[in-house]
mmCIF file of C-alpha atoms in Angstrom:
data_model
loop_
_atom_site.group_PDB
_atom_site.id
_atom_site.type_symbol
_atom_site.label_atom_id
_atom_site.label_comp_id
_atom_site.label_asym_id
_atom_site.label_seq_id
_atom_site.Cartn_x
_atom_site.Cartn_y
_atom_site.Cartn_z
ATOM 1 C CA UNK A 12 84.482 55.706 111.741
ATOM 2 C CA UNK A 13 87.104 54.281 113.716
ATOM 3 C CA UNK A 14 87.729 54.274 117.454
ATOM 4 C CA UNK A 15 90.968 55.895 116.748
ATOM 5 C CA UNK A 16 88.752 58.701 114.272
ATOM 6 C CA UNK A 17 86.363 59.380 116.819
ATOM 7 C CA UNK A 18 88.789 60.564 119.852
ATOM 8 C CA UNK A 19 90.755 62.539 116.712
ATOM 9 C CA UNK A 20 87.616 64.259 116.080
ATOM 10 C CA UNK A 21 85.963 64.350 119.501
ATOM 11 C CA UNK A 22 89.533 66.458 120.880
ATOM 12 C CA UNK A 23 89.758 68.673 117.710
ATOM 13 C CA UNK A 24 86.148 69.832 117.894
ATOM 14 C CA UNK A 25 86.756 70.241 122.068
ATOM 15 C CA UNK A 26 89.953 71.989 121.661
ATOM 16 C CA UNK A 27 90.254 73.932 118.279
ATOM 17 C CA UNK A 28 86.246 73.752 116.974
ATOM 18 C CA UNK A 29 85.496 77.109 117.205
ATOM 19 C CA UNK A 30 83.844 78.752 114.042
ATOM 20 C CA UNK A 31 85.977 81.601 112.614
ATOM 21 C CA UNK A 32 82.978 83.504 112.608
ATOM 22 C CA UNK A 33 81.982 83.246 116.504
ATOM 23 C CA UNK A 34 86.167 83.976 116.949
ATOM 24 C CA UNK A 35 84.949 87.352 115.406
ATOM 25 C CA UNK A 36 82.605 88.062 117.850
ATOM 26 C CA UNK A 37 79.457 87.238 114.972
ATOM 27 C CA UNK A 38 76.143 85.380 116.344
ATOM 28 C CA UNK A 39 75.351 83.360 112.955
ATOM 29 C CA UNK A 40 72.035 83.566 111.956
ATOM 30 C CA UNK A 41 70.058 83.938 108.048
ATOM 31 C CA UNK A 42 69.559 87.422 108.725
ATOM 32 C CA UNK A 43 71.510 90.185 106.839
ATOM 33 C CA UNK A 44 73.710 91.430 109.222
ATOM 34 C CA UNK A 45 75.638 88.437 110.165
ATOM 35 C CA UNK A 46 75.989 86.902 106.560
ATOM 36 C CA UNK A 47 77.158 90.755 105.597
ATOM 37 C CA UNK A 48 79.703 90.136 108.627
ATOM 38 C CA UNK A 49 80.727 86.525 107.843
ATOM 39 C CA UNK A 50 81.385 87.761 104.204
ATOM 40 C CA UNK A 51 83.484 90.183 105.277
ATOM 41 C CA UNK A 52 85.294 88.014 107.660
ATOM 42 C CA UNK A 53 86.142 85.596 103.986
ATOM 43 C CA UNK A 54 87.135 88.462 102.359
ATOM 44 C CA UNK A 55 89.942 89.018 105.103
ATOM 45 C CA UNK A 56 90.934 85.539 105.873
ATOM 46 C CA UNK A 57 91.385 84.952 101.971
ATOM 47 C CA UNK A 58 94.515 87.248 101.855
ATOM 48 C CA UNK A 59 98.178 86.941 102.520
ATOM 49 C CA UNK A 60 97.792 87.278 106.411
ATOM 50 C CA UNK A 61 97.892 85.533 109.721
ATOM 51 C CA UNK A 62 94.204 84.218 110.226
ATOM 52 C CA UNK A 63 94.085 85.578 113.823
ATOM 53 C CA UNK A 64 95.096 89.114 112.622
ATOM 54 C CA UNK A 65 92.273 88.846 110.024
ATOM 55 C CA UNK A 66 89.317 88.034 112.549
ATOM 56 C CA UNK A 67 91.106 90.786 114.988
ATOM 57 C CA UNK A 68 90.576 93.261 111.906
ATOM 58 C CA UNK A 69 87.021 91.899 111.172
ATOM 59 C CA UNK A 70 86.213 92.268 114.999
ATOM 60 C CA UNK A 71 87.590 95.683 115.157
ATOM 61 C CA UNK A 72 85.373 97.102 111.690
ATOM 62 C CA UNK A 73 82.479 95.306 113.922
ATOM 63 C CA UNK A 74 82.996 97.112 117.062
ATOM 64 C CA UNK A 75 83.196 100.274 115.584
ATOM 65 C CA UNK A 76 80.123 100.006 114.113
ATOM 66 C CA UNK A 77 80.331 98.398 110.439
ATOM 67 C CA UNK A 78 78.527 95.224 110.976
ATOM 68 C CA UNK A 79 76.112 95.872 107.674
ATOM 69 C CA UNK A 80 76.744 96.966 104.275
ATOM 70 C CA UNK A 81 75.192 100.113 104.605
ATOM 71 C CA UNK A 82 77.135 101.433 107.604
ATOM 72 C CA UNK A 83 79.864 99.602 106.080
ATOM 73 C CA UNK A 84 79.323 102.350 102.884
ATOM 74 C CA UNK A 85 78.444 105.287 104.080
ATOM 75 C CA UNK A 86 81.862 104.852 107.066
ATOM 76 C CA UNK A 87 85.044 106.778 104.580
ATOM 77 C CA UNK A 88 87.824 105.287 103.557
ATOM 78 C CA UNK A 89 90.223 106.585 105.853
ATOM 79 C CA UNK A 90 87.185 105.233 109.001
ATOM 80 C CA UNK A 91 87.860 101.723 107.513
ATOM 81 C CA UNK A 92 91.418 102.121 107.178
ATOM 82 C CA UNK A 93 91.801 102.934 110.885
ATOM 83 C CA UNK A 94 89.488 100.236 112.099
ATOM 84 C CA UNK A 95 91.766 97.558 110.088
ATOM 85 C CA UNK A 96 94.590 99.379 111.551
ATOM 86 C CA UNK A 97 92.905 98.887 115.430
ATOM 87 C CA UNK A 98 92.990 95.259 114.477
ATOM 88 C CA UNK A 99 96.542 95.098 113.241
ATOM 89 C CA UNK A 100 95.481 94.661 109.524
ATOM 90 C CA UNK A 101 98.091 96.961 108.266
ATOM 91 C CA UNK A 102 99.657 95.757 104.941
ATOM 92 C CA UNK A 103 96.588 95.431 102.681
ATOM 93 C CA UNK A 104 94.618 98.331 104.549
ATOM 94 C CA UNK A 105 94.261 101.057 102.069
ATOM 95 C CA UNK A 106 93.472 98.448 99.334
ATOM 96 C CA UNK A 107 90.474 96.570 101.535
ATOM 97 C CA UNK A 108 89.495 99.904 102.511
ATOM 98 C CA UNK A 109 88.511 100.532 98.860
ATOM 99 C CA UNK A 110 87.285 97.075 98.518
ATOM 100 C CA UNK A 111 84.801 96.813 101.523
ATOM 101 C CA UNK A 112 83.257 100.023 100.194
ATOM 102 C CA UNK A 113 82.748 98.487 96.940
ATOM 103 C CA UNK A 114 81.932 95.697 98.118
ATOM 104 C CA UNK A 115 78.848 97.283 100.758
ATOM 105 C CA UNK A 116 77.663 99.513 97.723
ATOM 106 C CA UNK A 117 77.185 96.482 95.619
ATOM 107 C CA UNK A 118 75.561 94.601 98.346
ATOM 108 C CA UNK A 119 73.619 97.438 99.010
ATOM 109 C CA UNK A 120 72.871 98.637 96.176
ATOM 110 C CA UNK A 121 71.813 95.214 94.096
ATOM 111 C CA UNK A 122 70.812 93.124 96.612
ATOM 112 C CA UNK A 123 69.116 95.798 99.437
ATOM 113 C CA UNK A 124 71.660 94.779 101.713
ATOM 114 C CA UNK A 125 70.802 91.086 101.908
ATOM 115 C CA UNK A 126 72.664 88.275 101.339
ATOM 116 C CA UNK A 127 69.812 85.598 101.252
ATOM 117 C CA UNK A 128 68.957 87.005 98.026
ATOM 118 C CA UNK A 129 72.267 85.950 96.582
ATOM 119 C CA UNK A 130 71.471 82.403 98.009
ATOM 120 C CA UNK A 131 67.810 82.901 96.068
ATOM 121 C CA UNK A 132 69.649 82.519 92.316
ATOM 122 C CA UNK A 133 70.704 78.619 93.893
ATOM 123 C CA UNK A 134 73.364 76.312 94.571
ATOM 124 C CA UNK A 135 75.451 76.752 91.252
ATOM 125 C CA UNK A 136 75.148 80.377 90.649
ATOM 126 C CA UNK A 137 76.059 81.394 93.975
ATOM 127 C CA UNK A 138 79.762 80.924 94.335
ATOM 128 C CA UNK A 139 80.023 83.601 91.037
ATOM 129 C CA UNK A 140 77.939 85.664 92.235
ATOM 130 C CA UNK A 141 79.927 85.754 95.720
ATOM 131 C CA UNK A 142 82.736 86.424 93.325
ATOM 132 C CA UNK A 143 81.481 89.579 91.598
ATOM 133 C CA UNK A 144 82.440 91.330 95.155
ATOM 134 C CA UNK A 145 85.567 92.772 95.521
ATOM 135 C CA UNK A 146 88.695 90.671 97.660
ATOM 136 C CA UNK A 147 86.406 87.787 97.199
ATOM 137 C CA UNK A 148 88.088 84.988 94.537
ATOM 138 C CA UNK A 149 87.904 81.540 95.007
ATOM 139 C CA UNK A 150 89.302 81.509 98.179
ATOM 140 C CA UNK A 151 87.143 83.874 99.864
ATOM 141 C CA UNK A 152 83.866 81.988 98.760
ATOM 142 C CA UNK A 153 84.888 78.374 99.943
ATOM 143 C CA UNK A 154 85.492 80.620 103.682
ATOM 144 C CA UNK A 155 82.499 81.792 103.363
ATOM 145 C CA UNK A 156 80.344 78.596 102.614
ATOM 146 C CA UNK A 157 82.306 76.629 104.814
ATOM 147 C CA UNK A 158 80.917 79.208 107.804
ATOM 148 C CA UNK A 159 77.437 79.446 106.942
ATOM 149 C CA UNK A 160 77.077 76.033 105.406
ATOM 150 C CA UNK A 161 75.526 75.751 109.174
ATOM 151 C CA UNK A 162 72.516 78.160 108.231
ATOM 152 C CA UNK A 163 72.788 77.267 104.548
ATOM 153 C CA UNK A 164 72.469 73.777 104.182
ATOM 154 C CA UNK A 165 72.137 73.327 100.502
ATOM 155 C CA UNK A 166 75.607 73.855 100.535
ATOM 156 C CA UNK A 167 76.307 71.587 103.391
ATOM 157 C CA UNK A 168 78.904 69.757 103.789
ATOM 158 C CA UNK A 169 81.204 72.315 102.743
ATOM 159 C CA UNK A 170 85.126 71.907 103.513
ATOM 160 C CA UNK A 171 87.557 73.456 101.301
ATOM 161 C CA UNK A 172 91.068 72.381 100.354
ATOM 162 C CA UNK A 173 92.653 73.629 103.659
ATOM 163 C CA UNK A 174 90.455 71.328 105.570
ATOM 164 C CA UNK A 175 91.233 68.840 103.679
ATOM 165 C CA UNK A 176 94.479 69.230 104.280
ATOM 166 C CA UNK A 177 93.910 69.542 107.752
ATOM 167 C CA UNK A 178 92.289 66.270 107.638
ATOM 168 C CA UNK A 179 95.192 64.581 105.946
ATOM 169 C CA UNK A 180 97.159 65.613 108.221
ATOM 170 C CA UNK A 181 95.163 63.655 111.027
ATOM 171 C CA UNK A 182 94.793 60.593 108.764
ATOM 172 C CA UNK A 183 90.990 61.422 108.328
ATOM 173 C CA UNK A 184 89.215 61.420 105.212
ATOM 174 C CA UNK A 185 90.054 63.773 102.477
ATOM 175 C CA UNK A 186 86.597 63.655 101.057
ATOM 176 C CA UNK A 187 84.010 66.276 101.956
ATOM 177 C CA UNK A 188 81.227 63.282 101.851
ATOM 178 C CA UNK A 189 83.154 60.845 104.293
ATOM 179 C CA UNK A 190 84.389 63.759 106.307
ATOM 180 C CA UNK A 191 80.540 65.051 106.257
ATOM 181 C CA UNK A 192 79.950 61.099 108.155
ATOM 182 C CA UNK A 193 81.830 62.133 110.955
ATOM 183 C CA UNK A 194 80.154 64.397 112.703
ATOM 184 C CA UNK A 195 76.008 65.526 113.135
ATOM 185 C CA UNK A 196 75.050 68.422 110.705
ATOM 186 C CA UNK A 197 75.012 71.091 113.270
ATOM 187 C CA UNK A 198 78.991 70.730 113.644
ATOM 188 C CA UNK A 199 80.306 70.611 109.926
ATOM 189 C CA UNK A 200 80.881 74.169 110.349
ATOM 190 C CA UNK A 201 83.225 73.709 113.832
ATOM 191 C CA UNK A 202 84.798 70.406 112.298
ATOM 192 C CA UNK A 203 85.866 72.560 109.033
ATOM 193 C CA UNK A 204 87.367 74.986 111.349
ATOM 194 C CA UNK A 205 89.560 72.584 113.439
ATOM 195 C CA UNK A 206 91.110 70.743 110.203
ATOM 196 C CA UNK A 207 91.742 74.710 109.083
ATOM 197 C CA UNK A 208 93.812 75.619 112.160
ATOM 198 C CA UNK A 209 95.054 72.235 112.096
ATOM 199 C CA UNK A 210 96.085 72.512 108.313
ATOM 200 C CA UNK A 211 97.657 76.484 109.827
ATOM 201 C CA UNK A 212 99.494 75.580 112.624
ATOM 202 C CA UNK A 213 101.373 71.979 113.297
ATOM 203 C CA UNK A 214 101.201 73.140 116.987
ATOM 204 C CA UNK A 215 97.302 72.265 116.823
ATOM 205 C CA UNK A 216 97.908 68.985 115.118
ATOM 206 C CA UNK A 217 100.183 67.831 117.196
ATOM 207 C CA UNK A 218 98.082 68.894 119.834
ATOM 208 C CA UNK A 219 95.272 66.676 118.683
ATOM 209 C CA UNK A 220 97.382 63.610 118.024
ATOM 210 C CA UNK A 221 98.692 63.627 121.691
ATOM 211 C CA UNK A 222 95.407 64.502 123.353
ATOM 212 C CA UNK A 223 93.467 61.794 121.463
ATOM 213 C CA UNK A 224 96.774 59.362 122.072
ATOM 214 C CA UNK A 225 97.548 58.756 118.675
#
């Protein structure tokens, strides 16, 4: 890594490195709750809506009380409709209403509410089965891994095409292996999140360039 790479990074992680996931107010850890929460974080950053309106929503189904699948299922649909609405998460409300119920039953139901027994059926079958939730496509999984790849290291390191792009855009590497050589393991997850905002918002990138002086 260059001299010039290493101040990039150093002010991006410093400035913008903050997981999406501790934005929503979730302490990470393998345990079911916060992979339930992180997965529904994905689900809301996938769609068609500002990503700080997203992990508003997400913190707002949190605080009123649907941080696992099963109080996520047995909350109605109009509950979850008004907690997306507390978090300004108006214009796909009454559809991810219906979908986070879904989604919770199917957790719930098939997997007893725990996400580590997704990760059991390994590294290739996971991303489908992430999939067979509803509001979670392609999109919604690489959020997802990219989060917990912190937690879930098999799946480490874990980037995504908007990091990537996020990394272009800094004149880093556009591979997840190289980009993987910049930092220790423990910050892949804050790394993917700064080339995300940075690949969101020019303000950040230019931000970066003129902290680090480049």
């Amino acid at each position: 890594m260059s001299g010039k790479q290493e101040d990039v990074v150093r002010v991006l992680l410093r400035r913008h490195g903050r997981t999406y996931a501790s934005e929503a107010g979730v302490t990470l850890r393998d345990t079911p709750a916060p992979l339930y929460q992180v997965l529904v974080l994905s689900h809301l950053l996938s769609a068609r809506i500002r990503a700080g309106i997203a992990v508003a929503a997400a913190r707002a189904l949190f605080d009123a009380g649907y941080r696992d699948a099963r109080r996520m299922a047995g909350a109605t649909w109009q509950q979850r409709v008004d907690a997306l609405g507390a978090g300004g998460y108006r214009r796909y409300d009454e559809r991810t209403s219906t979908q986070l119920g879904e989604g919770a039953e199917l957790l719930r139901d098939r997997y007893g509410g725990d996400l580590r027994r997704v990760r059991e059926a390994g590294v290739r079958e996971v991303p489908r089965l992430l999939r067979e939730f509803p509001g979670i496509g392609p999109t919604g999984v690489d959020i997802f891994l990219r989060e917990v790849q912190g937690v879930w290291p098999e799946f480490a390191p874990c980037f995504g095409a908007k990091a990537r792009d996020g990394a272009d855009r800094l004149d880093l590497p556009r591979t997840d292996a190289r980009l993987a050589r910049l930092v220790p393991g423990a910050e892949l997850p804050r790394l993917a999140a700064g080339l995300v905002r940075v690949a969101l918002d020019a303000e950040v990138g230019a931000d970066v360039r003129e902290s680090a002086g480049v």
